[in-house]
Short mmCIF file of C-alpha atoms in Angstrom, two decimals:
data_model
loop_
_atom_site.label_atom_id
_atom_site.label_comp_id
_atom_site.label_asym_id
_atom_site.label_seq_id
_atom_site.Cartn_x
_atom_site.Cartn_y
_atom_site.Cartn_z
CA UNK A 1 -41.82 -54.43 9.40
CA UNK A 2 -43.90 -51.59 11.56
CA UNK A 3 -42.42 -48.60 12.16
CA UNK A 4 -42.64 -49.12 15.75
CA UNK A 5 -40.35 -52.36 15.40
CA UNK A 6 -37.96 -50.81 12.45
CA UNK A 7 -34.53 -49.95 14.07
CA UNK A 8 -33.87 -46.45 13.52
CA UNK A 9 -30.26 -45.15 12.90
CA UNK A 10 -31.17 -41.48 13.04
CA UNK A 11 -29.09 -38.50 11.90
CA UNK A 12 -29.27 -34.71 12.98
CA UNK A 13 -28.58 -31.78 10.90
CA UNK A 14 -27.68 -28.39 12.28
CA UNK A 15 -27.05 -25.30 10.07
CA UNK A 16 -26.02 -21.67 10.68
CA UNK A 17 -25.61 -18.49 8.75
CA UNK A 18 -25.68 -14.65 8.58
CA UNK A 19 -28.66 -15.05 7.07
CA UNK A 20 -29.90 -15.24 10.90
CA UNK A 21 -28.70 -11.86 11.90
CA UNK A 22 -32.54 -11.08 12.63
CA UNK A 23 -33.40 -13.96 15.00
CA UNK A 24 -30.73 -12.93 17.20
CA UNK A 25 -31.70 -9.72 17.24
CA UNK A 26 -34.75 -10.95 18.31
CA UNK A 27 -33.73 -12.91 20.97
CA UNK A 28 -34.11 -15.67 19.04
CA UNK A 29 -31.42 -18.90 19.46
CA UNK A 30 -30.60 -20.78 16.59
CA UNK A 31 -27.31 -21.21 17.46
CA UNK A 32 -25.67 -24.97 15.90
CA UNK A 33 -25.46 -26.03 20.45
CA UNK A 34 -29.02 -25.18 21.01
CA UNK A 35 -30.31 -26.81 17.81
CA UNK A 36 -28.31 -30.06 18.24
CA UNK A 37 -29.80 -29.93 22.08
CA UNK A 38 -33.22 -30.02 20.04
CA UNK A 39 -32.47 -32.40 18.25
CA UNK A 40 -30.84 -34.79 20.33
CA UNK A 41 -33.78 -34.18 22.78
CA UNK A 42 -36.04 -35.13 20.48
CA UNK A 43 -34.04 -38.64 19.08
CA UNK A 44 -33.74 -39.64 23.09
CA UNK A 45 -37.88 -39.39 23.57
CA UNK A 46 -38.15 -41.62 20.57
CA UNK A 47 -36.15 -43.80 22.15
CA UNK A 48 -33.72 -44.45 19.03
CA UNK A 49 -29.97 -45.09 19.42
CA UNK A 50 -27.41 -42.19 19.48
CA UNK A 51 -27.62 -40.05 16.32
CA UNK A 52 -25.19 -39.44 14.23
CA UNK A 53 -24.19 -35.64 14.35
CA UNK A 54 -23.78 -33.19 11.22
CA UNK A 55 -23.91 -29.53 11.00
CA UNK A 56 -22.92 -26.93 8.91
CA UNK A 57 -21.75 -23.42 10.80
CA UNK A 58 -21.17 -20.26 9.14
CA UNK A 59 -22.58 -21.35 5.82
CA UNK A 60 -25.63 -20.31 3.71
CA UNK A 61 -28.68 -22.37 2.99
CA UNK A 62 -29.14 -21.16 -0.66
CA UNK A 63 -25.99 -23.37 -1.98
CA UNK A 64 -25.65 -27.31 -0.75
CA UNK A 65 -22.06 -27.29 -0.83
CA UNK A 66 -21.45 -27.54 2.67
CA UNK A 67 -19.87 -30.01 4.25
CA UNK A 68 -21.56 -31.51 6.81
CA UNK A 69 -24.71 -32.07 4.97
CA UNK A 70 -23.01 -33.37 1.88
CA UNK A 71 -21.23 -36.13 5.07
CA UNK A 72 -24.94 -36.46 6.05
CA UNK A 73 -26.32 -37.14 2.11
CA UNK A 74 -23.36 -39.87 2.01
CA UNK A 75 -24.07 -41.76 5.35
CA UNK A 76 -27.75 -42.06 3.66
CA UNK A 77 -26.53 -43.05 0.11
CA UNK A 78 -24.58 -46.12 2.50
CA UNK A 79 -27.29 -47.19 4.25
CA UNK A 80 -25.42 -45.71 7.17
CA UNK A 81 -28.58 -43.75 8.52
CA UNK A 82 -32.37 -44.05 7.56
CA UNK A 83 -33.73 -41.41 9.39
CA UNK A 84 -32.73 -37.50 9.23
CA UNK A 85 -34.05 -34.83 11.81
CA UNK A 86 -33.98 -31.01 11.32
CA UNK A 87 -35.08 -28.40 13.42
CA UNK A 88 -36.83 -26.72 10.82
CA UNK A 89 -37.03 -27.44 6.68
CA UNK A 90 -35.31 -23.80 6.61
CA UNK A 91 -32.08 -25.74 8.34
CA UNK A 92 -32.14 -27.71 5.44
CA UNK A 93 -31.95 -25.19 2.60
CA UNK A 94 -32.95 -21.88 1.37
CA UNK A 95 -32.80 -22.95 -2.12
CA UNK A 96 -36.44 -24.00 -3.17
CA UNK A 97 -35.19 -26.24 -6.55
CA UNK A 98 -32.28 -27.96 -4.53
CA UNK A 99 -33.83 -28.36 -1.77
CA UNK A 100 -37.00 -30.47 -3.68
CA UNK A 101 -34.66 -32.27 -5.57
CA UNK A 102 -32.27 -33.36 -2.44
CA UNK A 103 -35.44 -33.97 -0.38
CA UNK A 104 -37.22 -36.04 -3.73
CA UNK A 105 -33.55 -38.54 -3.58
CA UNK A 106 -33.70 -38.87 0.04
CA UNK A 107 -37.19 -40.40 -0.07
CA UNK A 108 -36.01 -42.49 -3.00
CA UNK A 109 -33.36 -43.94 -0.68
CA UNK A 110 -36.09 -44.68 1.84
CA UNK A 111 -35.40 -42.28 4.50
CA UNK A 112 -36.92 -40.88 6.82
CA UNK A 113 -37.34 -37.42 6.64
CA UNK A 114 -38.74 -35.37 10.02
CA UNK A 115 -38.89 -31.58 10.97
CA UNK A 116 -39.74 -30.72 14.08
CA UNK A 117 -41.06 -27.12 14.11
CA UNK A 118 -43.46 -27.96 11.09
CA UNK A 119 -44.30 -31.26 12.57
CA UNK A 120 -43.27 -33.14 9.01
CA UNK A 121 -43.09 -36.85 9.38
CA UNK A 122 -42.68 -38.51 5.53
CA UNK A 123 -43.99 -41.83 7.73
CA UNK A 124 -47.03 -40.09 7.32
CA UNK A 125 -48.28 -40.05 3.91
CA UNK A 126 -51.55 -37.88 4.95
CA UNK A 127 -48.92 -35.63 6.77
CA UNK A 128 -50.72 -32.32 6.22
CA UNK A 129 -46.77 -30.47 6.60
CA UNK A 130 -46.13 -32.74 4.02
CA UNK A 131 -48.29 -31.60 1.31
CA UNK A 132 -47.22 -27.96 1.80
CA UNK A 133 -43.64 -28.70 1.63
CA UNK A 134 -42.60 -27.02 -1.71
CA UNK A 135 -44.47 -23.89 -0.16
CA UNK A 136 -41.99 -24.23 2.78
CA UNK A 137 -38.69 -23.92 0.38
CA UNK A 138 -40.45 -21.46 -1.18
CA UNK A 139 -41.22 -19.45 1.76
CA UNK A 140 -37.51 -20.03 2.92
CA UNK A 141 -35.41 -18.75 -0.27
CA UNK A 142 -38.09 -15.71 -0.15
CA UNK A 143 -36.66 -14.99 3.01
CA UNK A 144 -33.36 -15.27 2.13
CA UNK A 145 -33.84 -13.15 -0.67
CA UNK A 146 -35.37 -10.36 1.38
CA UNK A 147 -32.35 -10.52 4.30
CA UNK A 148 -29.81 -10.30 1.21
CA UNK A 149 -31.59 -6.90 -0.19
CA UNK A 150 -32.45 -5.54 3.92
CA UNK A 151 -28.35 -5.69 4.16
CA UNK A 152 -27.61 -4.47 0.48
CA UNK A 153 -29.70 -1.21 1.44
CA UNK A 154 -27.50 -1.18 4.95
CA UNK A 155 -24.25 -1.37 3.00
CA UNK A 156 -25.52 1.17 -0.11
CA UNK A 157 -26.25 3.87 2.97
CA UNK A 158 -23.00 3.01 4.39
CA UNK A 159 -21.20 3.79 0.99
CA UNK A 160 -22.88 7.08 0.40
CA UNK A 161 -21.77 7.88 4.54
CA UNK A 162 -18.36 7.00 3.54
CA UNK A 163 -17.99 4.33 6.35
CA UNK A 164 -14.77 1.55 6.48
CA UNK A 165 -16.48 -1.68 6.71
CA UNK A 166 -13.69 -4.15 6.60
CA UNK A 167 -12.64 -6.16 9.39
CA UNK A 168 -8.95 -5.52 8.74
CA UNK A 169 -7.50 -1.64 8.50
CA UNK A 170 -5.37 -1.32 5.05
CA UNK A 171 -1.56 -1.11 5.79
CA UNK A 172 -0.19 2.21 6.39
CA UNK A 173 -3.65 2.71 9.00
CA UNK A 174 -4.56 1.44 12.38
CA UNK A 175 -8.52 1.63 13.44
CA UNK A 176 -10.04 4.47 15.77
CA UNK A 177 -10.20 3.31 18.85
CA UNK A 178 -12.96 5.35 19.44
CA UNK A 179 -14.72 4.79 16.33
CA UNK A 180 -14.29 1.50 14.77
CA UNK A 181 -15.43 2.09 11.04
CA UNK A 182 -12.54 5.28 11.26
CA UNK A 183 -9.25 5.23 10.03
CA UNK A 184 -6.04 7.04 11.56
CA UNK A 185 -2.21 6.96 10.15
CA UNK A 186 0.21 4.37 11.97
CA UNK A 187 3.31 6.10 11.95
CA UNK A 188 5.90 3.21 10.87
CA UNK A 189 4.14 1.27 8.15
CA UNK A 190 2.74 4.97 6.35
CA UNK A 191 6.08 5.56 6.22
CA UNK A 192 6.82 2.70 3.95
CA UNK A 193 3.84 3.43 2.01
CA UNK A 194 5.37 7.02 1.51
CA UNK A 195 8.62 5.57 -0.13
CA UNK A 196 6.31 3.47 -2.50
CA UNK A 197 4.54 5.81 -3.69
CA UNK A 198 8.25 7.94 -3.95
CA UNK A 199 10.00 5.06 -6.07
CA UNK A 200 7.16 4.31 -8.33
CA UNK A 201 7.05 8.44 -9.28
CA UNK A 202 10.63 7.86 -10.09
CA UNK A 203 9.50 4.73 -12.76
CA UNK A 204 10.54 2.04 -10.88
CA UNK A 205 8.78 -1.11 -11.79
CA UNK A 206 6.39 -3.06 -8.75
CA UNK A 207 9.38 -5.70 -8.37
CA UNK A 208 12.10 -3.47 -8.13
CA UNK A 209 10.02 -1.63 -5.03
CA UNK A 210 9.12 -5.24 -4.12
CA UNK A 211 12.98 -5.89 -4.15
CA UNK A 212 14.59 -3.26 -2.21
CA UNK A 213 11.56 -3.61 0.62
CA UNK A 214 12.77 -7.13 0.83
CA UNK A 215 16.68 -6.73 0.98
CA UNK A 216 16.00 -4.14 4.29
CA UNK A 217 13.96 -6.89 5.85
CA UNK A 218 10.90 -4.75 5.68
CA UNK A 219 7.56 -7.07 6.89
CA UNK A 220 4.88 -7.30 4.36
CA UNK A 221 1.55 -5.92 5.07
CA UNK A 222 0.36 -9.47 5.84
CA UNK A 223 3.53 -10.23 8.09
CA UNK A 224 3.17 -6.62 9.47
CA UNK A 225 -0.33 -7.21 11.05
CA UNK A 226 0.80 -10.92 12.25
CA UNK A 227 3.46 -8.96 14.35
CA UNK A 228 1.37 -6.30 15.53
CA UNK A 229 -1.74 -7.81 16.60
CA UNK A 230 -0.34 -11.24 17.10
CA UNK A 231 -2.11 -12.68 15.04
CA UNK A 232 -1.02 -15.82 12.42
CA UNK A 233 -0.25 -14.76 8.99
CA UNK A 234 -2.29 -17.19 7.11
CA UNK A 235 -1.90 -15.56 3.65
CA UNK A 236 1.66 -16.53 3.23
CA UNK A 237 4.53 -18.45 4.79
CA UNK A 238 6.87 -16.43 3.21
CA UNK A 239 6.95 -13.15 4.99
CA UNK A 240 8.21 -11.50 1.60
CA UNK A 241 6.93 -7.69 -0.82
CA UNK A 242 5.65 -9.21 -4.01
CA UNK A 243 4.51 -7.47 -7.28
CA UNK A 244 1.18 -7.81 -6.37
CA UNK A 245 1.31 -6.43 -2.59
CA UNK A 246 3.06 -3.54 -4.07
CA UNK A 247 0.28 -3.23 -7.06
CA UNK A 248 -2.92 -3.11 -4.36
CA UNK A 249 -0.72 -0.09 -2.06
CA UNK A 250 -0.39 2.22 -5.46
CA UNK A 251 -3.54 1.44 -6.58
CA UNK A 252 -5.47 1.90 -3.65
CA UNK A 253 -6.99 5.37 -3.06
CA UNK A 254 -7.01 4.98 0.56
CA UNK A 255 -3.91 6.56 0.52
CA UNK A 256 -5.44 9.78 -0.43
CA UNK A 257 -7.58 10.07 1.94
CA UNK A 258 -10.74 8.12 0.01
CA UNK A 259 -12.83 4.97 1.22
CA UNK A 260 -13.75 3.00 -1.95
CA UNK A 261 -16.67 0.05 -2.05
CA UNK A 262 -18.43 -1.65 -4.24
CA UNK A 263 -14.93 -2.96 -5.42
CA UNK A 264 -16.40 -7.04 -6.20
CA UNK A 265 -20.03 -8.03 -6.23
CA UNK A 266 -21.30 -11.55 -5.90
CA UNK A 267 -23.63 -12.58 -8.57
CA UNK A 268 -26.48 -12.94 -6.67
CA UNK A 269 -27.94 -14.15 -3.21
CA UNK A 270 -27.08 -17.40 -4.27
CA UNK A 271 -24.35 -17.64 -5.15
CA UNK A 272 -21.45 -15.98 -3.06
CA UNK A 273 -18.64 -15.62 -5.46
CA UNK A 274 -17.15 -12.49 -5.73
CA UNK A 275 -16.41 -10.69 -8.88
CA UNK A 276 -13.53 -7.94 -9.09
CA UNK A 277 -15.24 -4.88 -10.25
CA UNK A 278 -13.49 -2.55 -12.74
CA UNK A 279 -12.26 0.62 -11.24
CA UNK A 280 -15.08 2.89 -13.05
CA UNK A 281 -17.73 0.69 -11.55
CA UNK A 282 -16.28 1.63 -7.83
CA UNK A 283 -17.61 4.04 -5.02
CA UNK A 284 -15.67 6.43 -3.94
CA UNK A 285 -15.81 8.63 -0.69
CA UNK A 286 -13.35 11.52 -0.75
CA UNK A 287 -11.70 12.67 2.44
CA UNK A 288 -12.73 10.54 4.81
CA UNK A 289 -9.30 10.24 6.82
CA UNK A 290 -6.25 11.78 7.07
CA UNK A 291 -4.14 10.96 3.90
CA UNK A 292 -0.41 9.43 3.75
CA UNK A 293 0.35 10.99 0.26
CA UNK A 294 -1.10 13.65 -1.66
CA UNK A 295 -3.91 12.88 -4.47
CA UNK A 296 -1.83 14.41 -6.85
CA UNK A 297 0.97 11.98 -6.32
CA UNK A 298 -1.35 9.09 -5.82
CA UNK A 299 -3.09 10.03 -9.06
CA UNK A 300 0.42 9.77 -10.95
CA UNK A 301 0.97 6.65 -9.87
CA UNK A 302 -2.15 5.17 -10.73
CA UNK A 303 -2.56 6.95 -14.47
CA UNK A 304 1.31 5.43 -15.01
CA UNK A 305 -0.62 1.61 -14.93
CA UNK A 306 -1.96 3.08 -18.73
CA UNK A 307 0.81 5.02 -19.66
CA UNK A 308 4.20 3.38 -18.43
CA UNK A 309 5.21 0.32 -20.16
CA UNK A 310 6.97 -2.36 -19.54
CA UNK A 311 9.72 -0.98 -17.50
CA UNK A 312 13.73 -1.76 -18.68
CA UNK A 313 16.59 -0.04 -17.20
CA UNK A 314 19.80 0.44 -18.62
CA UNK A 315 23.69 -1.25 -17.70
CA UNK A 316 23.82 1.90 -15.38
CA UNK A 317 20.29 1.23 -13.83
CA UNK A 318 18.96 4.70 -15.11
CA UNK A 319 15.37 4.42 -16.62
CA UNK A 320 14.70 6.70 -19.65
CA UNK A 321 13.38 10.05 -19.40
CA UNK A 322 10.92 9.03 -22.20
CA UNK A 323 9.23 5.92 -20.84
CA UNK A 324 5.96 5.40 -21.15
CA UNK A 325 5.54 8.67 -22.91
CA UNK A 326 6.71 7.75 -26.84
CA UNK A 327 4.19 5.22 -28.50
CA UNK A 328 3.73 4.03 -31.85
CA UNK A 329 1.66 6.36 -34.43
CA UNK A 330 -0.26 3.26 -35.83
CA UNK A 331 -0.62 0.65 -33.13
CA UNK A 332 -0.47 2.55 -29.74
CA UNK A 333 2.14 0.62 -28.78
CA UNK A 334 4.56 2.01 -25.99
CA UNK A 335 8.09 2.34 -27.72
CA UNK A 336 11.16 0.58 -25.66
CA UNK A 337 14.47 1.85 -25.50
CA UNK A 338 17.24 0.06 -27.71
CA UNK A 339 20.12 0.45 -28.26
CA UNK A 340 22.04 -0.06 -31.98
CA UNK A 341 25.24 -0.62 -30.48
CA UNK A 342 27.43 -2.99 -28.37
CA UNK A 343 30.42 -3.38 -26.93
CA UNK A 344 33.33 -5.72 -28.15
CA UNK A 345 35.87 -6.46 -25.20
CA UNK A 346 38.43 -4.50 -26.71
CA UNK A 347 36.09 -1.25 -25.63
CA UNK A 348 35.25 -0.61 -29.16
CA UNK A 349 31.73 0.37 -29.74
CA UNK A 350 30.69 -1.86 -32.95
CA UNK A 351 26.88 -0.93 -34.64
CA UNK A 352 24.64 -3.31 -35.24
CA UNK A 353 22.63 -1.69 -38.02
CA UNK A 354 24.80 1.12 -39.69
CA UNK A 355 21.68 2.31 -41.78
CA UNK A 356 17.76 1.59 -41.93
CA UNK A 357 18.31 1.09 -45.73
CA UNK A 358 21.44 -1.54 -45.11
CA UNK A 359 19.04 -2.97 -41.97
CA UNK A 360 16.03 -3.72 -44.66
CA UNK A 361 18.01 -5.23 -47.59
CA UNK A 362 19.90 -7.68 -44.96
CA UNK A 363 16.70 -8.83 -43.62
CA UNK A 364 15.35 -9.33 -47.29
CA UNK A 365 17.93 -10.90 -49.64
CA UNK A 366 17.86 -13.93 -47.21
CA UNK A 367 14.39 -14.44 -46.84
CA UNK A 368 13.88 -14.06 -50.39
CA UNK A 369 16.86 -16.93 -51.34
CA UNK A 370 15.40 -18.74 -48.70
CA UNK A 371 11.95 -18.98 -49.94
CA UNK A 372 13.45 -19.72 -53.76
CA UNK A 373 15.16 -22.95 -52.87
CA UNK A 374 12.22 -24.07 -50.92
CA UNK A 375 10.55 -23.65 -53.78
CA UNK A 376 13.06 -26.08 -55.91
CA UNK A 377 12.92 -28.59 -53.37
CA UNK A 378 9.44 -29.24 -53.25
CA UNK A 379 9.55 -28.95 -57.29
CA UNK A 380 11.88 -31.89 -57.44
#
């Protein structure tokens, strides 16, 4: 069969990224509407049937786990499609290895493979687009790669300026209205943040803070900014304090006045996972905005995640006076309270271990008759 008789059933492929930041400031579109108005321009002057439509927006090109062009690779692997159009190869990927091996199974499945701004037709064997295809995936992770370290020098100056770049203010702070990378004090929430930090000086554990926020009805920071800004509150249904809410307001040295980056770090351009960084590795801009509590406070409370222990109150709810500050001489270990008494319900105070000597020769003789007869047994 020609390829002028072959029915096509085409597909289009749309794609879009940050990694386009630099074509719009250009003027350029590349937006996923005017590339599927391409592309669907360009399947009605061929005179095939509808196309099937698959795009990808808001996701990189170095990485094929997206979506839409996995639901394109399937409709080919089904026979559901035997023709794919792209506005450009850079649409396709900006991974030079995936791409040639995704591009290498498509034209073992017998599809047709066209981009339009490099005028690549696979019908074409003596396509010259065709022979400098690995050059274009080349060309378009190079580009990638450059964009990634253009905005890693843009966020490193931004660091060293001190400047708050995420999208959402920490709670306890609102955004400048006048200057949107500023942070001011909103008066209701830092006040919350100001009893935190109060409890945990007084040794209370993060659930016990998490508690008593809970039992007043207090929002959490999540369920705070839902309210405020009107927003939904996708990170939990619950509108509860946990440990862990309570953990990232101590530990944050926002609080104090400081903007801190560099806090995770993806792996490379590639790949976009992020890795927590350790606290050593972060950057740190002092007094940038006005601070809810006082570094010296906020610096107690963070050095107490080293020192203090596992927290244990007593029947009365007092915590010791000396916990997290005794350890053990040999293993570092913090030391607990404990006590060698109890109670019988007469009121009389009965001790457990009436001497060290008399507590080491009652855990011994047993163990050691213990150990004989096992002994006999296995004798026998």
């Amino acid at each position: 069969m020609t390829q002028e008789a072959k029915k096509w059933c085409p597909a289009i492929y749309a794609r879009l990224s940050n990694e386009d930041v630099e074509n719009k400031k250009k003027g350029v579109s590349v937006s996923i509407a005017h590339q599927l108005d391409i592309l669907k321009g360009f399947v009605k002057e061929k005179g095939w049937q509808s196309p099937k439509v698959f795009y990808d927006d808001d996701r990189t090109g170095t990485n094929f786990d997206r979506k839409g062009f996995q639901d394109m690779y399937s409709a080919a692997k089904n026979g559901e499609i035997n023709v794919i159009v792209i506005k450009d190869t850079s649409r396709f990927g900006r991974n030079w290895v995936q791409s040639g091996v995704y591009f290498e199974s498509i034209e073992e499945m017998g599809i047709r493979f066209i981009s339009i701004q490099e005028n690549l037709d696979t019908a074409d064997p003596q396509c010259p687009a065709l022979k400098m295809l690995p050059f274009y995936f080349i060309f378009n992770e190079w580009h990638s790669q450059t964009t990634s370290e253009k905005i890693r020098a843009v966020f490193s100056k931004q660091n060293e300026q001190g400047v708050y770049r995420a999208c959402q203010s920490p709670y306890g702070y609102e955004k400048d209205p006048n200057n949107r990378h500023r942070l001011v004090i909103d008066p209701f929430s830092a006040s919350v943040v100001r009893r935190i930090f109060e409890m945990r000086l007084q040794k209370m554990s993060y659930g016990s803070i998490a508690t008593i926020l809970n039992n007043e009805g207090l929002s959490s920071p999540s369920g705070y900014n839902a309210e405020k800004y009107g927003i939904e509150n996708k990170k939990t249904r619950i509108n509860k304090w946990s440990i862990n809410s309570v953990l990232g307001i101590v530990n944050n040295p926002v609080y104090c006045g400081d903007v801190a980056h560099n806090k995770h770090k993806s792996v490379s351009y590639k790949q976009q996972k992020a890795i927590r960084q350790p606290f050593e590795k972060w950057n740190i801009s002092r007094d940038m905005h006005e601070p809810i509590v006082s570094r010296e406070n906020w610096q107690k409370c963070f050095d107490m995640k080293e020192t203090l222990g596992r927290i244990r109150k007593a029947k009365d709810g007092d915590v010791s006076t000396f916990t997290g500050l005794l350890v053990c001489s040999s293993c570092d270990y913090k030391l607990g309270k404990f006590n060698s008494w109890y109670k019988l319900r007469s009121g009389e105070k009965k001790f457990r271990f009436p001497t060290i000597a008399v507590f080491t020769q009652q855990r011994a003789k047993p163990l050691a008759r213990h150990t004989t007869s096992r002994k006999k047994t296995s004798t026998q």
